[in-house]
């Protein structure tokens, strides 16, 4: 069971959008995925609540709310139970944008911390804090996990900010393929669908497919 923590200590960085659509893209690669909604706003759970059901990644069946309020050991046991019930190979944890015990517990258990970052100074500063949280977890665990991956998000084509953000992030960890801001992404959320179902083959779908392949390829270096 591989655990991917989707984290940023600032809201509005496309964290839930990334978690949901990455889960769908990984499912297309024949990975059995389960999304654990740990955000107090429960955005992924609400998204799933308006989903029609079925599709590439069945949001109604594959999004589960969970808060680790009873400590790390019980939280790990809950994750293993949910993964076993759904026969999931990959758990994606949609974390709250806050530095509290649930976020720290999830980071300590994760194989990778994926940090969506929009091209703004405030988001980059928040990403630095998330990357440091992952680094602290590595020191505590005494190994190379969790690895840190930065995901440039909500990019606007043709802008200097979109062009320069990979260089602004590379000192924090591996920089994954970026995701551009498009109306179709918003429309898919309103429809309760992933972009893989709402606009299959479209540019946003292709970007998430590229991201999913990158994540799996990068993880293979560290997770056997």
PDB file of C-alpha atoms in Angstrom, residues 67-153:
ATOM      1  CA  UNK A  67      -9.754  12.352  10.649  1.00  0.00           C
ATOM      2  CA  UNK A  68      -6.912  10.843  12.733  1.00  0.00           C
ATOM      3  CA  UNK A  69      -8.205  12.179  16.019  1.00  0.00           C
ATOM      4  CA  UNK A  70      -7.218   9.082  18.011  1.00  0.00           C
ATOM      5  CA  UNK A  71      -3.472   8.980  17.375  1.00  0.00           C
ATOM      6  CA  UNK A  72      -1.075   7.601  14.789  1.00  0.00           C
ATOM      7  CA  UNK A  73      -1.507   3.889  15.540  1.00  0.00           C
ATOM      8  CA  UNK A  74      -5.300   3.977  15.247  1.00  0.00           C
ATOM      9  CA  UNK A  75      -5.115   6.151  12.128  1.00  0.00           C
ATOM     10  CA  UNK A  76      -2.742   3.695  10.439  1.00  0.00           C
ATOM     11  CA  UNK A  77      -5.066   0.825  11.352  1.00  0.00           C
ATOM     12  CA  UNK A  78      -8.035   2.756   9.901  1.00  0.00           C
ATOM     13  CA  UNK A  79      -6.122   3.345   6.661  1.00  0.00           C
ATOM     14  CA  UNK A  80      -5.223  -0.332   6.383  1.00  0.00           C
ATOM     15  CA  UNK A  81      -8.850  -1.317   7.003  1.00  0.00           C
ATOM     16  CA  UNK A  82     -10.190   1.065   4.356  1.00  0.00           C
ATOM     17  CA  UNK A  83      -7.524  -0.007   1.867  1.00  0.00           C
ATOM     18  CA  UNK A  84      -8.345  -3.657   2.499  1.00  0.00           C
ATOM     19  CA  UNK A  85     -12.101  -3.110   2.150  1.00  0.00           C
ATOM     20  CA  UNK A  86     -11.595  -1.380  -1.208  1.00  0.00           C
ATOM     21  CA  UNK A  87      -8.589  -3.459  -2.304  1.00  0.00           C
ATOM     22  CA  UNK A  88      -6.640  -0.255  -2.836  1.00  0.00           C
ATOM     23  CA  UNK A  89      -2.967  -0.198  -3.842  1.00  0.00           C
ATOM     24  CA  UNK A  90      -2.610   3.580  -3.507  1.00  0.00           C
ATOM     25  CA  UNK A  91      -4.117   5.844  -0.857  1.00  0.00           C
ATOM     26  CA  UNK A  92      -4.259   9.561  -1.619  1.00  0.00           C
ATOM     27  CA  UNK A  93      -4.654  11.683   1.517  1.00  0.00           C
ATOM     28  CA  UNK A  94      -6.238  15.086   0.903  1.00  0.00           C
ATOM     29  CA  UNK A  95      -4.823  16.953   3.909  1.00  0.00           C
ATOM     30  CA  UNK A  96      -6.140  20.054   5.614  1.00  0.00           C
ATOM     31  CA  UNK A  97      -4.231  23.302   4.887  1.00  0.00           C
ATOM     32  CA  UNK A  98      -3.000  23.555   8.454  1.00  0.00           C
ATOM     33  CA  UNK A  99      -0.028  22.492  10.548  1.00  0.00           C
ATOM     34  CA  UNK A 100      -1.792  20.343  13.138  1.00  0.00           C
ATOM     35  CA  UNK A 101      -1.414  16.813  14.451  1.00  0.00           C
ATOM     36  CA  UNK A 102      -3.467  15.078  11.677  1.00  0.00           C
ATOM     37  CA  UNK A 103      -1.260  16.640   9.000  1.00  0.00           C
ATOM     38  CA  UNK A 104       1.923  15.645  10.813  1.00  0.00           C
ATOM     39  CA  UNK A 105       0.709  12.075  11.386  1.00  0.00           C
ATOM     40  CA  UNK A 106      -0.197  11.681   7.711  1.00  0.00           C
ATOM     41  CA  UNK A 107       3.194  13.022   6.632  1.00  0.00           C
ATOM     42  CA  UNK A 108       4.984  10.565   8.913  1.00  0.00           C
ATOM     43  CA  UNK A 109       3.129   7.650   7.281  1.00  0.00           C
ATOM     44  CA  UNK A 110       3.356   8.828   3.668  1.00  0.00           C
ATOM     45  CA  UNK A 111       5.692   7.550   0.973  1.00  0.00           C
ATOM     46  CA  UNK A 112       5.455  10.887  -0.832  1.00  0.00           C
ATOM     47  CA  UNK A 113       4.231  14.402  -0.086  1.00  0.00           C
ATOM     48  CA  UNK A 114       2.774  16.028  -3.194  1.00  0.00           C
ATOM     49  CA  UNK A 115       2.529  19.813  -2.942  1.00  0.00           C
ATOM     50  CA  UNK A 116       0.344  21.670  -5.472  1.00  0.00           C
ATOM     51  CA  UNK A 117       1.645  25.244  -5.846  1.00  0.00           C
ATOM     52  CA  UNK A 118       0.096  28.126  -7.742  1.00  0.00           C
ATOM     53  CA  UNK A 119       2.476  30.733  -9.211  1.00  0.00           C
ATOM     54  CA  UNK A 120       2.266  33.300  -6.431  1.00  0.00           C
ATOM     55  CA  UNK A 121       4.719  34.255  -3.684  1.00  0.00           C
ATOM     56  CA  UNK A 122       2.215  33.365  -0.929  1.00  0.00           C
ATOM     57  CA  UNK A 123       1.748  29.843  -2.294  1.00  0.00           C
ATOM     58  CA  UNK A 124       5.468  29.333  -2.774  1.00  0.00           C
ATOM     59  CA  UNK A 125       6.093  30.357   0.848  1.00  0.00           C
ATOM     60  CA  UNK A 126       3.415  27.904   2.004  1.00  0.00           C
ATOM     61  CA  UNK A 127       4.978  25.208  -0.196  1.00  0.00           C
ATOM     62  CA  UNK A 128       8.303  25.787   1.526  1.00  0.00           C
ATOM     63  CA  UNK A 129       6.626  25.050   4.872  1.00  0.00           C
ATOM     64  CA  UNK A 130       5.061  21.850   3.477  1.00  0.00           C
ATOM     65  CA  UNK A 131       8.411  20.744   2.055  1.00  0.00           C
ATOM     66  CA  UNK A 132      10.061  21.374   5.421  1.00  0.00           C
ATOM     67  CA  UNK A 133       7.376  19.253   7.102  1.00  0.00           C
ATOM     68  CA  UNK A 134       8.272  16.396   4.738  1.00  0.00           C
ATOM     69  CA  UNK A 135      11.977  16.928   5.443  1.00  0.00           C
ATOM     70  CA  UNK A 136      11.321  16.759   9.176  1.00  0.00           C
ATOM     71  CA  UNK A 137       9.440  13.485   8.675  1.00  0.00           C
ATOM     72  CA  UNK A 138      12.442  12.083   6.755  1.00  0.00           C
ATOM     73  CA  UNK A 139      14.755  13.025   9.606  1.00  0.00           C
ATOM     74  CA  UNK A 140      12.452  11.419  12.165  1.00  0.00           C
ATOM     75  CA  UNK A 141      12.161   8.237  10.101  1.00  0.00           C
ATOM     76  CA  UNK A 142      15.866   8.121   9.335  1.00  0.00           C
ATOM     77  CA  UNK A 143      15.494   7.416   5.630  1.00  0.00           C
ATOM     78  CA  UNK A 144      14.560   8.826   2.236  1.00  0.00           C
ATOM     79  CA  UNK A 145      10.784   8.809   2.761  1.00  0.00           C
ATOM     80  CA  UNK A 146       8.598  10.695   2.310  1.00  0.00           C
ATOM     81  CA  UNK A 147       9.895  12.124  -0.925  1.00  0.00           C
ATOM     82  CA  UNK A 148       8.694  15.607  -1.877  1.00  0.00           C
ATOM     83  CA  UNK A 149       7.131  16.437  -5.238  1.00  0.00           C
ATOM     84  CA  UNK A 150       6.045  19.948  -6.178  1.00  0.00           C
ATOM     85  CA  UNK A 151       3.162  20.270  -8.674  1.00  0.00           C
ATOM     86  CA  UNK A 152       2.850  23.656 -10.419  1.00  0.00           C
ATOM     87  CA  UNK A 153      -0.900  24.292 -10.489  1.00  0.00           C
TER      88      UNK A 153
END
